[in-house]
mmCIF file of N, CA and C in Angstrom:
data_model
loop_
_atom_site.group_PDB
_atom_site.id
_atom_site.type_symbol
_atom_site.label_atom_id
_atom_site.label_comp_id
_atom_site.label_asym_id
_atom_site.label_seq_id
_atom_site.Cartn_x
_atom_site.Cartn_y
_atom_site.Cartn_z
ATOM 1 N N UNK A 1 141.751 148.492 91.729
ATOM 2 C CA UNK A 1 142.016 147.387 92.945
ATOM 3 C C UNK A 1 142.583 145.878 92.567
ATOM 4 N N UNK A 2 143.987 145.436 92.591
ATOM 5 C CA UNK A 2 143.889 143.917 91.950
ATOM 6 C C UNK A 2 143.205 143.066 92.752
ATOM 7 N N UNK A 3 143.266 142.516 92.657
ATOM 8 C CA UNK A 3 142.913 140.870 92.895
ATOM 9 C C UNK A 3 144.034 139.857 92.740
ATOM 10 N N UNK A 4 144.317 139.047 93.754
ATOM 11 C CA UNK A 4 144.819 137.967 93.784
ATOM 12 C C UNK A 4 144.492 136.874 93.436
ATOM 13 N N UNK A 5 145.135 135.797 91.632
ATOM 14 C CA UNK A 5 144.718 134.706 91.121
ATOM 15 C C UNK A 5 144.135 133.862 91.809
ATOM 16 N N UNK A 6 143.746 132.729 91.958
ATOM 17 C CA UNK A 6 143.200 132.093 92.743
ATOM 18 C C UNK A 6 144.382 130.800 92.605
ATOM 19 N N UNK A 7 144.735 130.400 94.178
ATOM 20 C CA UNK A 7 145.230 129.614 93.705
ATOM 21 C C UNK A 7 144.300 128.083 94.676
ATOM 22 N N UNK A 8 144.356 126.940 94.089
ATOM 23 C CA UNK A 8 143.935 126.237 94.562
ATOM 24 C C UNK A 8 144.879 124.560 94.393
ATOM 25 N N UNK A 9 144.836 124.384 96.172
ATOM 26 C CA UNK A 9 146.177 122.529 96.147
ATOM 27 C C UNK A 9 144.930 122.205 96.720
ATOM 28 N N UNK A 10 145.003 120.974 96.170
ATOM 29 C CA UNK A 10 144.320 119.780 96.210
ATOM 30 C C UNK A 10 145.213 118.879 97.353
ATOM 31 N N UNK A 11 144.571 118.531 98.930
ATOM 32 C CA UNK A 11 145.399 117.819 98.962
ATOM 33 C C UNK A 11 145.144 116.695 100.522
ATOM 34 N N UNK A 12 145.115 115.710 99.648
ATOM 35 C CA UNK A 12 143.740 114.505 100.505
ATOM 36 C C UNK A 12 144.159 114.558 101.757
ATOM 37 N N UNK A 13 143.110 114.008 102.686
ATOM 38 C CA UNK A 13 143.753 114.577 104.128
ATOM 39 C C UNK A 13 143.446 112.626 104.240
ATOM 40 N N UNK A 14 144.687 111.958 104.906
ATOM 41 C CA UNK A 14 145.051 110.851 105.448
ATOM 42 C C UNK A 14 143.657 109.675 105.896
ATOM 43 N N UNK A 15 143.953 108.560 105.495
ATOM 44 C CA UNK A 15 142.445 108.571 106.393
ATOM 45 C C UNK A 15 142.320 108.249 107.735
ATOM 46 N N UNK A 16 143.747 108.656 108.982
ATOM 47 C CA UNK A 16 143.932 108.413 110.281
ATOM 48 C C UNK A 16 142.780 109.822 110.261
ATOM 49 N N UNK A 17 141.797 111.558 109.532
ATOM 50 C CA UNK A 17 141.436 111.907 109.789
ATOM 51 C C UNK A 17 141.942 113.215 110.487
ATOM 52 N N UNK A 18 142.805 113.991 110.692
ATOM 53 C CA UNK A 18 143.586 113.824 110.820
ATOM 54 C C UNK A 18 143.695 115.563 109.355
ATOM 55 N N UNK A 19 143.772 117.249 109.482
ATOM 56 C CA UNK A 19 144.053 117.543 108.372
ATOM 57 C C UNK A 19 145.747 118.276 108.428
ATOM 58 N N UNK A 20 145.911 118.053 107.869
ATOM 59 C CA UNK A 20 147.429 119.340 106.980
ATOM 60 C C UNK A 20 147.013 120.137 106.164
ATOM 61 N N UNK A 21 146.536 120.494 106.536
ATOM 62 C CA UNK A 21 145.731 122.399 105.887
ATOM 63 C C UNK A 21 146.499 122.686 106.996
ATOM 64 N N UNK A 22 147.458 123.956 105.787
ATOM 65 C CA UNK A 22 147.735 125.113 106.529
ATOM 66 C C UNK A 22 147.150 126.172 107.473
ATOM 67 N N UNK A 23 147.912 126.582 107.792
ATOM 68 C CA UNK A 23 146.518 127.737 108.916
ATOM 69 C C UNK A 23 146.708 128.950 107.504
ATOM 70 N N UNK A 24 145.669 129.111 107.285
ATOM 71 C CA UNK A 24 144.985 130.363 106.243
ATOM 72 C C UNK A 24 144.476 129.645 105.245
ATOM 73 N N UNK A 25 144.584 128.684 105.132
ATOM 74 C CA UNK A 25 143.892 127.539 103.872
ATOM 75 C C UNK A 25 142.430 127.017 104.139
ATOM 76 N N UNK A 26 141.790 127.194 103.578
ATOM 77 C CA UNK A 26 140.646 127.110 103.101
ATOM 78 C C UNK A 26 140.101 125.550 103.122
ATOM 79 N N UNK A 27 139.979 124.408 103.609
ATOM 80 C CA UNK A 27 139.412 122.954 103.611
ATOM 81 C C UNK A 27 138.063 123.365 102.977
ATOM 82 N N UNK A 28 138.029 121.798 102.331
ATOM 83 C CA UNK A 28 136.242 121.745 101.603
ATOM 84 C C UNK A 28 136.357 120.225 101.872
ATOM 85 N N UNK A 29 134.750 120.112 101.932
ATOM 86 C CA UNK A 29 134.676 118.776 102.171
ATOM 87 C C UNK A 29 133.796 118.839 101.245
ATOM 88 N N UNK A 30 134.037 117.388 100.069
ATOM 89 C CA UNK A 30 132.868 117.296 99.075
ATOM 90 C C UNK A 30 133.084 115.799 98.965
ATOM 91 N N UNK A 31 131.457 115.117 98.870
ATOM 92 C CA UNK A 31 130.683 114.561 99.232
ATOM 93 C C UNK A 31 129.390 114.237 97.948
ATOM 94 N N UNK A 32 129.301 113.180 97.496
ATOM 95 C CA UNK A 32 127.298 113.328 96.866
ATOM 96 C C UNK A 32 127.005 111.531 96.891
ATOM 97 N N UNK A 33 125.888 111.112 96.178
ATOM 98 C CA UNK A 33 125.172 110.597 96.010
ATOM 99 C C UNK A 33 125.456 108.830 97.607
ATOM 100 N N UNK A 34 124.684 109.531 98.615
ATOM 101 C CA UNK A 34 124.829 109.132 99.936
ATOM 102 C C UNK A 34 123.582 108.394 99.646
ATOM 103 N N UNK A 35 123.021 108.719 99.475
ATOM 104 C CA UNK A 35 121.281 108.417 99.333
ATOM 105 C C UNK A 35 120.753 107.122 100.851
ATOM 106 N N UNK A 36 120.906 108.261 101.314
ATOM 107 C CA UNK A 36 120.801 108.196 103.056
ATOM 108 C C UNK A 36 121.695 106.988 103.343
ATOM 109 N N UNK A 37 122.222 106.835 103.397
ATOM 110 C CA UNK A 37 123.265 106.603 104.012
ATOM 111 C C UNK A 37 124.809 107.106 104.640
ATOM 112 N N UNK A 38 124.279 108.541 104.558
ATOM 113 C CA UNK A 38 124.892 109.567 105.685
ATOM 114 C C UNK A 38 125.381 109.424 106.831
ATOM 115 N N UNK A 39 124.747 108.729 107.670
ATOM 116 C CA UNK A 39 124.889 108.647 108.595
ATOM 117 C C UNK A 39 126.478 107.392 109.062
ATOM 118 N N UNK A 40 126.826 106.888 107.350
ATOM 119 C CA UNK A 40 127.639 106.295 107.791
ATOM 120 C C UNK A 40 128.781 106.457 107.213
ATOM 121 N N UNK A 41 128.732 107.512 107.038
ATOM 122 C CA UNK A 41 130.107 108.049 106.441
ATOM 123 C C UNK A 41 130.875 109.083 107.226
ATOM 124 N N UNK A 42 132.150 108.484 107.106
ATOM 125 C CA UNK A 42 133.395 109.178 108.184
ATOM 126 C C UNK A 42 133.550 110.353 107.055
ATOM 127 N N UNK A 43 133.759 111.854 107.642
ATOM 128 C CA UNK A 43 134.227 113.043 107.181
ATOM 129 C C UNK A 43 135.222 113.158 107.377
ATOM 130 N N UNK A 44 136.087 113.899 107.026
ATOM 131 C CA UNK A 44 137.084 114.992 107.964
ATOM 132 C C UNK A 44 137.183 115.820 108.247
ATOM 133 N N UNK A 45 138.301 117.201 109.312
ATOM 134 C CA UNK A 45 136.938 118.227 109.084
ATOM 135 C C UNK A 45 137.452 119.384 108.071
ATOM 136 N N UNK A 46 136.656 119.680 107.865
ATOM 137 C CA UNK A 46 136.734 121.339 107.043
ATOM 138 C C UNK A 46 136.043 122.396 107.161
ATOM 139 N N UNK A 47 136.605 123.159 106.913
ATOM 140 C CA UNK A 47 135.476 124.905 106.823
ATOM 141 C C UNK A 47 134.550 124.626 106.313
ATOM 142 N N UNK A 48 134.463 124.382 104.790
ATOM 143 C CA UNK A 48 133.106 123.908 104.292
ATOM 144 C C UNK A 48 133.092 122.384 103.683
ATOM 145 N N UNK A 49 131.934 122.082 103.781
ATOM 146 C CA UNK A 49 130.806 121.087 103.361
ATOM 147 C C UNK A 49 129.915 121.162 102.271
ATOM 148 N N UNK A 50 130.437 120.004 100.611
ATOM 149 C CA UNK A 50 129.723 120.250 99.586
ATOM 150 C C UNK A 50 129.251 118.505 99.684
ATOM 151 N N UNK A 51 127.081 118.730 99.541
ATOM 152 C CA UNK A 51 127.113 117.323 99.447
ATOM 153 C C UNK A 51 126.085 117.579 98.104
ATOM 154 N N UNK A 52 126.427 117.228 96.743
ATOM 155 C CA UNK A 52 126.086 118.220 95.645
ATOM 156 C C UNK A 52 125.515 116.542 95.410
ATOM 157 N N UNK A 53 124.670 116.071 95.374
ATOM 158 C CA UNK A 53 123.454 115.616 95.153
ATOM 159 C C UNK A 53 123.141 114.294 95.839
ATOM 160 N N UNK A 54 122.323 113.048 95.342
ATOM 161 C CA UNK A 54 121.266 112.105 95.908
ATOM 162 C C UNK A 54 121.951 112.151 97.186
ATOM 163 N N UNK A 55 121.551 112.493 98.136
ATOM 164 C CA UNK A 55 121.345 112.525 99.474
ATOM 165 C C UNK A 55 120.586 111.710 100.515
ATOM 166 N N UNK A 56 119.385 111.487 99.565
ATOM 167 C CA UNK A 56 118.027 110.276 99.352
ATOM 168 C C UNK A 56 117.981 108.858 98.864
ATOM 169 N N UNK A 57 117.427 108.522 99.411
ATOM 170 C CA UNK A 57 117.329 106.842 99.086
ATOM 171 C C UNK A 57 116.351 106.986 97.934
ATOM 172 N N UNK A 58 114.739 107.069 98.113
ATOM 173 C CA UNK A 58 114.007 107.319 97.843
ATOM 174 C C UNK A 58 112.978 108.516 97.535
ATOM 175 N N UNK A 59 113.977 109.578 97.646
ATOM 176 C CA UNK A 59 112.880 111.098 98.140
ATOM 177 C C UNK A 59 112.351 111.401 98.625
ATOM 178 N N UNK A 60 111.672 110.181 100.036
ATOM 179 C CA UNK A 60 111.184 110.976 100.848
ATOM 180 C C UNK A 60 111.320 112.139 101.432
ATOM 181 N N UNK A 61 110.065 112.335 101.998
ATOM 182 C CA UNK A 61 110.382 114.021 103.277
ATOM 183 C C UNK A 61 110.962 113.013 104.580
ATOM 184 N N UNK A 62 111.270 111.949 104.878
ATOM 185 C CA UNK A 62 111.434 111.891 106.055
ATOM 186 C C UNK A 62 113.012 111.525 105.858
ATOM 187 N N UNK A 63 113.343 111.268 104.601
ATOM 188 C CA UNK A 63 114.510 110.776 104.595
ATOM 189 C C UNK A 63 115.627 112.179 104.734
ATOM 190 N N UNK A 64 115.048 113.292 103.669
ATOM 191 C CA UNK A 64 115.611 115.036 104.081
ATOM 192 C C UNK A 64 115.432 115.176 105.456
ATOM 193 N N UNK A 65 114.092 114.892 106.493
ATOM 194 C CA UNK A 65 114.369 115.648 107.829
ATOM 195 C C UNK A 65 115.944 114.567 108.167
ATOM 196 N N UNK A 66 116.209 113.286 108.120
ATOM 197 C CA UNK A 66 116.848 113.076 108.845
ATOM 198 C C UNK A 66 118.679 113.686 107.936
ATOM 199 N N UNK A 67 118.009 114.006 106.888
ATOM 200 C CA UNK A 67 119.386 114.346 106.420
ATOM 201 C C UNK A 67 119.745 115.947 106.465
ATOM 202 N N UNK A 68 119.469 116.255 107.168
ATOM 203 C CA UNK A 68 119.102 117.750 107.756
ATOM 204 C C UNK A 68 119.840 117.629 109.520
ATOM 205 N N UNK A 69 118.974 116.702 109.952
ATOM 206 C CA UNK A 69 119.058 116.492 111.354
ATOM 207 C C UNK A 69 120.355 116.600 111.494
ATOM 208 N N UNK A 70 121.499 115.218 110.932
ATOM 209 C CA UNK A 70 122.147 114.684 110.303
ATOM 210 C C UNK A 70 123.162 115.904 110.093
ATOM 211 N N UNK A 71 122.914 116.836 109.379
ATOM 212 C CA UNK A 71 123.454 117.598 108.597
ATOM 213 C C UNK A 71 123.858 118.619 109.795
ATOM 214 N N UNK A 72 123.310 119.879 110.905
ATOM 215 C CA UNK A 72 123.100 120.036 112.051
ATOM 216 C C UNK A 72 124.400 118.942 113.111
ATOM 217 N N UNK A 73 124.696 118.048 112.823
ATOM 218 C CA UNK A 73 126.071 117.828 114.601
ATOM 219 C C UNK A 73 126.869 118.074 113.480
ATOM 220 N N UNK A 74 127.201 118.206 112.544
ATOM 221 C CA UNK A 74 128.441 118.510 111.757
ATOM 222 C C UNK A 74 128.993 119.666 111.857
ATOM 223 N N UNK A 75 130.185 119.377 112.051
ATOM 224 C CA UNK A 75 131.361 120.753 112.970
ATOM 225 C C UNK A 75 131.462 121.584 111.961
ATOM 226 N N UNK A 76 131.242 121.513 110.242
ATOM 227 C CA UNK A 76 131.509 121.758 109.369
ATOM 228 C C UNK A 76 131.286 123.573 109.573
ATOM 229 N N UNK A 77 131.889 124.964 109.641
ATOM 230 C CA UNK A 77 131.228 125.736 109.672
ATOM 231 C C UNK A 77 130.067 126.334 108.604
ATOM 232 N N UNK A 78 130.454 125.932 106.951
ATOM 233 C CA UNK A 78 129.344 126.175 106.221
ATOM 234 C C UNK A 78 129.012 125.010 105.712
ATOM 235 N N UNK A 79 127.550 124.663 105.012
ATOM 236 C CA UNK A 79 126.875 124.149 104.718
ATOM 237 C C UNK A 79 126.310 123.886 103.004
ATOM 238 N N UNK A 80 127.109 123.795 102.071
ATOM 239 C CA UNK A 80 126.523 123.640 100.798
ATOM 240 C C UNK A 80 125.537 122.708 100.204
ATOM 241 N N UNK A 81 124.344 122.319 100.467
ATOM 242 C CA UNK A 81 123.822 120.948 99.455
ATOM 243 C C UNK A 81 122.849 121.272 98.301
ATOM 244 N N UNK A 82 122.978 120.365 97.157
ATOM 245 C CA UNK A 82 122.488 120.922 95.766
ATOM 246 C C UNK A 82 121.662 119.384 95.371
ATOM 247 N N UNK A 83 120.433 119.421 95.464
ATOM 248 C CA UNK A 83 120.080 118.548 95.557
ATOM 249 C C UNK A 83 120.116 117.719 94.049
ATOM 250 N N UNK A 84 120.241 116.282 94.386
ATOM 251 C CA UNK A 84 120.090 115.331 92.409
ATOM 252 C C UNK A 84 118.891 115.092 92.156
ATOM 253 N N UNK A 85 118.733 114.084 91.640
ATOM 254 C CA UNK A 85 117.776 113.661 91.057
ATOM 255 C C UNK A 85 116.867 112.401 92.069
ATOM 256 N N UNK A 86 117.902 111.784 92.802
ATOM 257 C CA UNK A 86 116.604 111.351 93.536
ATOM 258 C C UNK A 86 116.556 112.036 95.183
ATOM 259 N N UNK A 87 116.774 113.252 95.259
ATOM 260 C CA UNK A 87 115.909 114.090 96.483
ATOM 261 C C UNK A 87 114.736 115.013 95.380
ATOM 262 N N UNK A 88 114.364 114.369 94.987
ATOM 263 C CA UNK A 88 112.894 115.236 93.232
ATOM 264 C C UNK A 88 112.123 116.047 95.256
ATOM 265 N N UNK A 89 111.817 115.557 95.497
ATOM 266 C CA UNK A 89 110.825 116.008 97.130
ATOM 267 C C UNK A 89 111.421 117.633 96.551
ATOM 268 N N UNK A 90 112.215 118.045 97.214
ATOM 269 C CA UNK A 90 113.194 119.287 97.384
ATOM 270 C C UNK A 90 112.322 120.132 96.341
ATOM 271 N N UNK A 91 111.845 119.413 95.179
ATOM 272 C CA UNK A 91 110.960 120.743 94.183
ATOM 273 C C UNK A 91 109.580 120.592 94.599
ATOM 274 N N UNK A 92 109.517 121.790 94.772
ATOM 275 C CA UNK A 92 107.668 122.285 95.236
ATOM 276 C C UNK A 92 106.561 121.356 94.154
ATOM 277 N N UNK A 93 106.778 121.476 92.997
ATOM 278 C CA UNK A 93 106.211 121.085 92.656
ATOM 279 C C UNK A 93 105.185 119.421 92.854
ATOM 280 N N UNK A 94 106.937 118.942 92.661
ATOM 281 C CA UNK A 94 106.854 117.695 92.938
ATOM 282 C C UNK A 94 106.229 117.323 94.628
ATOM 283 N N UNK A 95 106.648 117.800 95.170
ATOM 284 C CA UNK A 95 106.189 118.233 96.697
ATOM 285 C C UNK A 95 104.646 117.987 97.137
ATOM 286 N N UNK A 96 104.047 119.132 95.896
ATOM 287 C CA UNK A 96 102.572 119.609 95.703
ATOM 288 C C UNK A 96 102.097 117.982 95.399
ATOM 289 N N UNK A 97 102.676 117.319 94.204
ATOM 290 C CA UNK A 97 101.564 116.061 93.797
ATOM 291 C C UNK A 97 101.889 115.108 94.338
ATOM 292 N N UNK A 98 102.719 114.950 95.119
ATOM 293 C CA UNK A 98 102.917 114.039 96.953
ATOM 294 C C UNK A 98 101.688 113.962 97.197
ATOM 295 N N UNK A 99 101.537 114.899 97.702
ATOM 296 C CA UNK A 99 100.690 115.197 98.762
ATOM 297 C C UNK A 99 98.600 114.618 98.476
ATOM 298 N N UNK A 100 98.680 115.131 96.821
ATOM 299 C CA UNK A 100 98.009 115.109 96.000
ATOM 300 C C UNK A 100 97.888 113.914 95.873
ATOM 301 N N UNK A 101 98.962 112.469 95.802
ATOM 302 C CA UNK A 101 98.874 111.206 96.174
ATOM 303 C C UNK A 101 98.397 110.750 97.007
ATOM 304 N N UNK A 102 98.906 111.063 98.005
ATOM 305 C CA UNK A 102 98.746 111.058 99.229
ATOM 306 C C UNK A 102 97.490 110.640 99.382
ATOM 307 N N UNK A 103 96.024 112.047 99.624
ATOM 308 C CA UNK A 103 95.809 112.138 99.894
ATOM 309 C C UNK A 103 94.314 111.273 98.460
ATOM 310 N N UNK A 104 94.616 110.323 97.544
ATOM 311 C CA UNK A 104 94.128 110.347 96.544
ATOM 312 C C UNK A 104 94.479 108.567 96.887
ATOM 313 N N UNK A 105 95.058 108.187 97.898
ATOM 314 C CA UNK A 105 95.063 107.196 97.505
ATOM 315 C C UNK A 105 94.882 106.439 99.265
ATOM 316 N N UNK A 106 95.031 107.650 100.249
ATOM 317 C CA UNK A 106 93.888 107.194 101.817
ATOM 318 C C UNK A 106 92.917 106.945 101.123
ATOM 319 N N UNK A 107 92.003 107.806 100.451
ATOM 320 C CA UNK A 107 90.453 107.528 99.949
ATOM 321 C C UNK A 107 90.764 106.348 99.229
ATOM 322 N N UNK A 108 91.293 106.048 98.490
ATOM 323 C CA UNK A 108 90.926 105.044 97.724
ATOM 324 C C UNK A 108 91.177 103.518 99.016
ATOM 325 N N UNK A 109 91.612 104.178 99.282
ATOM 326 C CA UNK A 109 92.716 102.272 100.893
ATOM 327 C C UNK A 109 91.172 102.928 101.446
ATOM 328 N N UNK A 110 90.507 103.606 102.192
ATOM 329 C CA UNK A 110 89.120 103.642 102.403
ATOM 330 C C UNK A 110 88.060 103.272 101.750
ATOM 331 N N UNK A 111 87.735 103.242 101.312
ATOM 332 C CA UNK A 111 86.496 102.632 100.035
ATOM 333 C C UNK A 111 87.458 101.435 100.181
ATOM 334 N N UNK A 112 88.308 101.038 99.312
ATOM 335 C CA UNK A 112 88.678 99.446 99.258
ATOM 336 C C UNK A 112 87.859 99.043 100.405
ATOM 337 N N UNK A 113 88.255 99.145 101.589
ATOM 338 C CA UNK A 113 87.954 98.588 102.502
ATOM 339 C C UNK A 113 86.445 98.069 103.242
ATOM 340 N N UNK A 114 85.517 99.706 102.548
ATOM 341 C CA UNK A 114 83.711 99.333 103.071
ATOM 342 C C UNK A 114 83.147 98.166 102.293
ATOM 343 N N UNK A 115 84.209 97.907 101.191
ATOM 344 C CA UNK A 115 83.562 96.525 100.128
ATOM 345 C C UNK A 115 83.857 95.188 101.198
ATOM 346 N N UNK A 116 85.414 95.303 101.688
ATOM 347 C CA UNK A 116 85.788 93.966 101.908
ATOM 348 C C UNK A 116 84.477 94.164 103.820
ATOM 349 N N UNK A 117 84.041 94.760 104.550
ATOM 350 C CA UNK A 117 83.708 94.485 105.097
ATOM 351 C C UNK A 117 82.086 93.662 105.640
#
């Protein structure tokens, strides 16, 4: 079976947001380093959206949830997300450590309030 070579043509989308993509071509939309400002980002239409890291600013779970909700509103058929170093909460080990820290911080706060009453 013969395969045809991959042909890649970069066709920047004009600021108008109108696609100049020819029929039968795949439209990729790539972005990264939005650091929690994804809702302020204007994206062109496309078939595949790739976010290549740092979609959170502080790595909080609430930022991940907001980013996920935003992704769900986008019209791109396929979405690929690769976590960056700012998105450490995506790592199960970090999530477990974060829960432990929150647990001990809550206990510490309760103990320090006892002495102030």
